[in-house]
Backbone as JSON Lines, residues from 0, in Angstrom:
{"i":0,"aa":"M","n":[2.63,11.98,0.21],"ca":[1.85,10.26,0.86],"c":[2.56,10.05,2.1]}
{"i":1,"aa":"I","n":[2.78,9.48,2.77],"ca":[2.89,8.55,4.17],"c":[2.75,7.43,4.17]}
{"i":2,"aa":"L","n":[3.8,6.67,3.71],"ca":[3.59,4.99,4.25],"c":[3.5,5.13,5.39]}
{"i":3,"aa":"A","n":[2.35,4.34,6.75],"ca":[1.99,4.03,7.5],"c":[2.52,1.99,7.85]}
{"i":4,"aa":"T","n":[3.85,1.89,7.76],"ca":[4.64,0.68,8.9],"c":[4.58,0.22,10.1]}
{"i":5,"aa":"S","n":[4.65,-0.75,11.0],"ca":[4.76,-1.16,11.98],"c":[5.37,-0.59,12.93]}
{"i":6,"aa":"S","n":[6.96,0.44,11.86],"ca":[7.7,0.63,12.81],"c":[7.37,1.72,12.29]}
{"i":7,"aa":"G","n":[6.29,2.48,12.05],"ca":[6.43,4.09,11.39],"c":[5.88,4.27,10.52]}
{"i":8,"aa":"D","n":[6.12,5.96,10.28],"ca":[5.08,6.01,9.29],"c":[6.44,7.28,8.86]}
{"i":9,"aa":"Y","n":[6.89,7.31,7.83],"ca":[7.67,7.28,6.65],"c":[6.87,7.78,4.94]}
{"i":10,"aa":"P","n":[7.79,8.7,4.53],"ca":[7.58,9.63,3.73],"c":[7.37,9.05,2.17]}
{"i":11,"aa":"I","n":[7.18,8.94,1.68],"ca":[6.92,8.31,-0.05],"c":[7.41,8.73,-0.48]}
{"i":12,"aa":"P","n":[8.79,8.72,-1.08],"ca":[9.32,9.27,-2.51],"c":[8.41,9.86,-3.57]}
{"i":13,"aa":"P","n":[9.04,10.89,-4.13],"ca":[7.91,10.95,-5.07],"c":[7.66,10.01,-6.53]}
{"i":14,"aa":"E","n":[9.05,10.18,-6.35],"ca":[9.07,8.84,-7.45],"c":[8.89,8.06,-7.48]}
{"i":15,"aa":"V","n":[9.2,7.35,-6.53],"ca":[7.88,5.77,-5.12],"c":[7.0,6.1,-5.95]}
{"i":16,"aa":"A","n":[5.7,7.29,-5.23],"ca":[4.82,6.97,-5.55],"c":[4.49,7.92,-6.5]}
{"i":17,"aa":"R","n":[5.36,7.71,-7.17],"ca":[4.57,8.21,-9.36],"c":[4.23,6.85,-10.13]}
{"i":18,"aa":"V","n":[5.59,5.42,-9.82],"ca":[5.4,4.29,-10.17],"c":[4.1,3.88,-9.19]}
{"i":19,"aa":"L","n":[3.2,3.63,-8.23],"ca":[3.06,3.36,-8.18],"c":[1.11,3.09,-8.09]}
{"i":20,"aa":"P","n":[0.1,1.63,-7.93],"ca":[-0.79,1.93,-9.01],"c":[-1.34,2.6,-7.88]}
{"i":21,"aa":"D","n":[-2.12,2.69,-8.7],"ca":[-4.28,3.69,-8.01],"c":[-4.84,2.87,-7.44]}
{"i":22,"aa":"V","n":[-4.69,2.42,-6.38],"ca":[-5.48,1.78,-5.82],"c":[-6.36,2.83,-4.32]}
{"i":23,"aa":"P","n":[-7.46,2.91,-4.61],"ca":[-8.29,3.62,-2.94],"c":[-8.01,2.87,-1.77]}
{"i":24,"aa":"S","n":[-8.22,3.56,-0.82],"ca":[-7.79,3.1,0.67],"c":[-8.41,2.13,1.0]}
{"i":25,"aa":"L","n":[-8.65,0.61,1.79],"ca":[-9.5,0.45,2.1],"c":[-10.19,0.7,2.71]}
{"i":26,"aa":"P","n":[-11.31,-0.28,3.29],"ca":[-12.28,0.09,3.67],"c":[-11.17,0.36,5.34]}
{"i":27,"aa":"Q","n":[-12.27,1.2,6.06],"ca":[-11.97,1.2,7.83],"c":[-13.86,0.44,7.9]}
{"i":28,"aa":"P","n":[-13.22,-0.7,8.87],"ca":[-14.28,-1.39,9.42],"c":[-15.4,-0.69,10.42]}
{"i":29,"aa":"G","n":[-14.69,-0.05,11.03],"ca":[-15.05,1.06,12.39],"c":[-15.92,1.76,11.9]}
{"i":30,"aa":"A","n":[-16.09,2.35,10.93],"ca":[-15.81,3.84,10.09],"c":[-17.35,3.94,10.44]}
{"i":31,"aa":"P","n":[-18.28,4.56,10.78],"ca":[-20.01,4.61,10.53],"c":[-20.82,4.44,9.46]}
{"i":32,"aa":"D","n":[-19.33,5.19,8.27],"ca":[-19.87,3.77,6.03],"c":[-19.95,2.68,5.93]}
{"i":33,"aa":"A","n":[-18.35,2.0,6.98],"ca":[-18.29,1.0,6.31],"c":[-18.66,0.35,4.99]}
{"i":34,"aa":"R","n":[-19.62,0.31,6.41],"ca":[-20.84,-0.69,4.36],"c":[-20.36,-0.51,3.06]}
{"i":35,"aa":"G","n":[-21.0,0.99,3.2],"ca":[-20.41,1.98,2.2],"c":[-20.08,2.03,1.39]}
{"i":36,"aa":"Q","n":[-18.34,2.56,2.43],"ca":[-16.5,2.19,1.72],"c":[-16.29,0.48,1.62]}
{"i":37,"aa":"M","n":[-16.73,-0.49,1.98],"ca":[-16.8,-1.38,1.66],"c":[-17.34,-1.97,0.23]}
{"i":38,"aa":"E","n":[-18.49,-1.65,0.06],"ca":[-19.29,-1.81,-1.1],"c":[-18.48,-1.29,-2.32]}
{"i":39,"aa":"T","n":[-18.75,-0.07,-1.92],"ca":[-17.37,0.42,-3.37],"c":[-15.88,0.57,-3.8]}
{"i":40,"aa":"F","n":[-15.37,-0.74,-1.93],"ca":[-14.36,-1.34,-2.44],"c":[-14.38,-1.99,-3.5]}
{"i":41,"aa":"Q","n":[-15.32,-2.58,-2.89],"ca":[-15.91,-3.94,-3.6],"c":[-16.25,-3.57,-5.5]}
{"i":42,"aa":"D","n":[-16.92,-2.32,-5.22],"ca":[-17.71,-2.4,-6.74],"c":[-16.32,-1.96,-7.67]}
{"i":43,"aa":"W","n":[-14.98,-1.36,-6.87],"ca":[-14.45,-1.05,-8.09],"c":[-13.3,-1.65,-8.04]}
{"i":44,"aa":"L","n":[-13.09,-2.84,-8.02],"ca":[-12.3,-4.3,-7.19],"c":[-12.82,-5.27,-8.27]}
{"i":45,"aa":"N","n":[-14.0,-5.26,-8.69],"ca":[-14.77,-5.52,-9.52],"c":[-15.41,-5.66,-11.3]}
{"i":46,"aa":"A","n":[-14.24,-3.97,-10.96],"ca":[-14.44,-2.91,-12.31],"c":[-13.6,-3.75,-12.99]}
{"i":47,"aa":"A","n":[-13.0,-3.8,-13.09],"ca":[-11.73,-4.52,-14.58],"c":[-11.0,-5.27,-14.15]}
{"i":48,"aa":"P","n":[-10.54,-6.37,-14.68],"ca":[-9.74,-7.47,-13.78],"c":[-7.99,-6.17,-13.48]}
{"i":49,"aa":"Q","n":[-7.91,-5.15,-13.87],"ca":[-5.84,-4.72,-14.06],"c":[-6.58,-4.2,-12.77]}
{"i":50,"aa":"H","n":[-7.71,-3.79,-11.42],"ca":[-8.02,-3.63,-10.3],"c":[-7.31,-4.52,-9.11]}
{"i":51,"aa":"A","n":[-7.68,-5.77,-9.84],"ca":[-7.01,-6.37,-8.93],"c":[-5.81,-7.07,-8.46]}
{"i":52,"aa":"I","n":[-4.85,-6.77,-10.06],"ca":[-3.48,-7.06,-9.62],"c":[-2.67,-5.66,-9.08]}
{"i":53,"aa":"D","n":[-3.16,-4.94,-9.23],"ca":[-2.8,-3.62,-8.7],"c":[-3.15,-3.26,-7.41]}
{"i":54,"aa":"Y","n":[-3.99,-3.66,-7.12],"ca":[-4.85,-3.83,-5.5],"c":[-2.95,-5.03,-4.75]}
{"i":55,"aa":"E","n":[-2.9,-6.11,-5.34],"ca":[-2.02,-7.34,-5.08],"c":[-0.84,-6.67,-5.06]}
{"i":56,"aa":"R","n":[-0.43,-5.24,-6.01],"ca":[0.64,-6.09,-6.25],"c":[1.4,-4.57,-5.43]}
{"i":57,"aa":"V","n":[0.26,-3.45,-5.17],"ca":[0.14,-2.31,-3.88],"c":[0.49,-3.33,-2.31]}
{"i":58,"aa":"R","n":[-0.62,-3.74,-2.02],"ca":[-0.41,-5.12,-0.87],"c":[0.42,-5.71,-0.82]}
{"i":59,"aa":"R","n":[1.31,-6.32,-1.35],"ca":[2.46,-7.34,-1.81],"c":[3.66,-5.88,-1.6]}
{"i":60,"aa":"W","n":[3.51,-4.69,-2.44],"ca":[5.13,-3.89,-1.66],"c":[4.69,-3.55,-0.23]}
{"i":61,"aa":"H","n":[3.42,-2.88,0.09],"ca":[3.6,-2.17,1.95],"c":[3.73,-3.62,2.9]}
{"i":62,"aa":"L","n":[3.98,-5.29,1.88],"ca":[4.11,-5.89,3.96],"c":[5.68,-6.02,3.11]}
{"i":63,"aa":"V","n":[6.59,-5.41,2.3],"ca":[8.04,-5.54,2.24],"c":[7.66,-4.45,2.55]}
{"i":64,"aa":"Q","n":[8.2,-3.36,2.2],"ca":[8.02,-2.02,2.84],"c":[8.49,-2.28,4.92]}
{"i":65,"aa":"D","n":[6.82,-2.96,4.68],"ca":[7.04,-3.45,6.09],"c":[7.77,-3.78,6.11]}
{"i":66,"aa":"E","n":[8.09,-4.59,5.93],"ca":[9.72,-5.79,6.25],"c":[11.12,-4.73,6.68]}
{"i":67,"aa":"L","n":[11.54,-3.76,5.52],"ca":[11.79,-3.06,5.09],"c":[12.15,-2.3,6.45]}
{"i":68,"aa":"A","n":[11.67,-1.69,6.57],"ca":[11.09,-0.99,8.27],"c":[12.03,-0.98,9.26]}
{"i":69,"aa":"A","n":[11.19,-2.4,9.5],"ca":[11.51,-3.2,10.94],"c":[13.09,-3.4,10.12]}
{"i":70,"aa":"A","n":[13.33,-3.77,9.65],"ca":[15.0,-4.72,9.6],"c":[15.64,-3.01,9.63]}
{"i":71,"aa":"A","n":[15.69,-1.8,9.13],"ca":[15.97,-0.57,9.48],"c":[16.11,-0.77,10.67]}
{"i":72,"aa":"K","n":[15.14,-0.73,11.47],"ca":[14.8,-0.31,13.21],"c":[16.03,-0.93,13.6]}
{"i":73,"aa":"A","n":[15.73,-2.58,13.1],"ca":[15.83,-2.62,14.4],"c":[17.92,-2.66,14.28]}
{"i":74,"aa":"E","n":[18.47,-2.67,13.54],"ca":[19.6,-1.88,13.06],"c":[20.13,-0.39,13.15]}
{"i":75,"aa":"S","n":[18.94,0.23,13.56],"ca":[19.46,1.78,14.04],"c":[19.89,2.05,12.67]}
{"i":76,"aa":"R","n":[19.33,2.02,11.77],"ca":[19.26,2.95,10.79],"c":[18.8,3.56,9.82]}
{"i":77,"aa":"P","n":[18.31,4.4,9.25],"ca":[17.62,5.43,8.45],"c":[16.82,4.1,7.6]}
{"i":78,"aa":"F","n":[15.49,4.71,7.11],"ca":[14.65,4.0,6.39],"c":[14.12,4.76,5.33]}
{"i":79,"aa":"I","n":[14.77,4.45,3.99],"ca":[13.71,5.33,3.34],"c":[12.43,4.71,1.97]}
{"i":80,"aa":"V","n":[11.6,4.88,1.51],"ca":[10.35,4.19,1.08],"c":[10.83,3.7,0.06]}
{"i":81,"aa":"T","n":[10.71,2.22,-1.08],"ca":[11.79,2.36,-2.18],"c":[10.9,1.86,-2.49]}
{"i":82,"aa":"T","n":[10.75,1.12,-3.89],"ca":[9.35,0.63,-4.79],"c":[10.33,-1.1,-5.01]}
{"i":83,"aa":"D","n":[10.74,-1.35,-3.78],"ca":[11.08,-2.81,-3.4],"c":[9.64,-4.05,-3.17]}
{"i":84,"aa":"G","n":[9.89,-4.51,-3.67],"ca":[8.48,-5.41,-3.86],"c":[6.97,-4.68,-4.66]}
{"i":85,"aa":"L","n":[7.21,-4.08,-5.22],"ca":[6.04,-3.55,-5.99],"c":[6.69,-4.15,-7.19]}
{"i":86,"aa":"E","n":[7.33,-5.49,-8.27],"ca":[7.28,-6.37,-9.69],"c":[6.53,-6.59,-9.45]}
């Protein structure tokens, strides 16, 4: 798995990937089937209260990882994807 950030793409270590909630990809607005993707995602989100919680956890984790990757890049140091922000 790869984490795409504003600072680049980074591999997600297996130990981090194992604890990430299983959340489908977000719909791509420019895709030919964007409407179908949005409906499918919305159906998944509404299917169980836990789905909204899982989505929010992954969204927050991605924001934290993006900030950490930017800081590492600014300081010219390597960045390793972690579980920071997943709490």
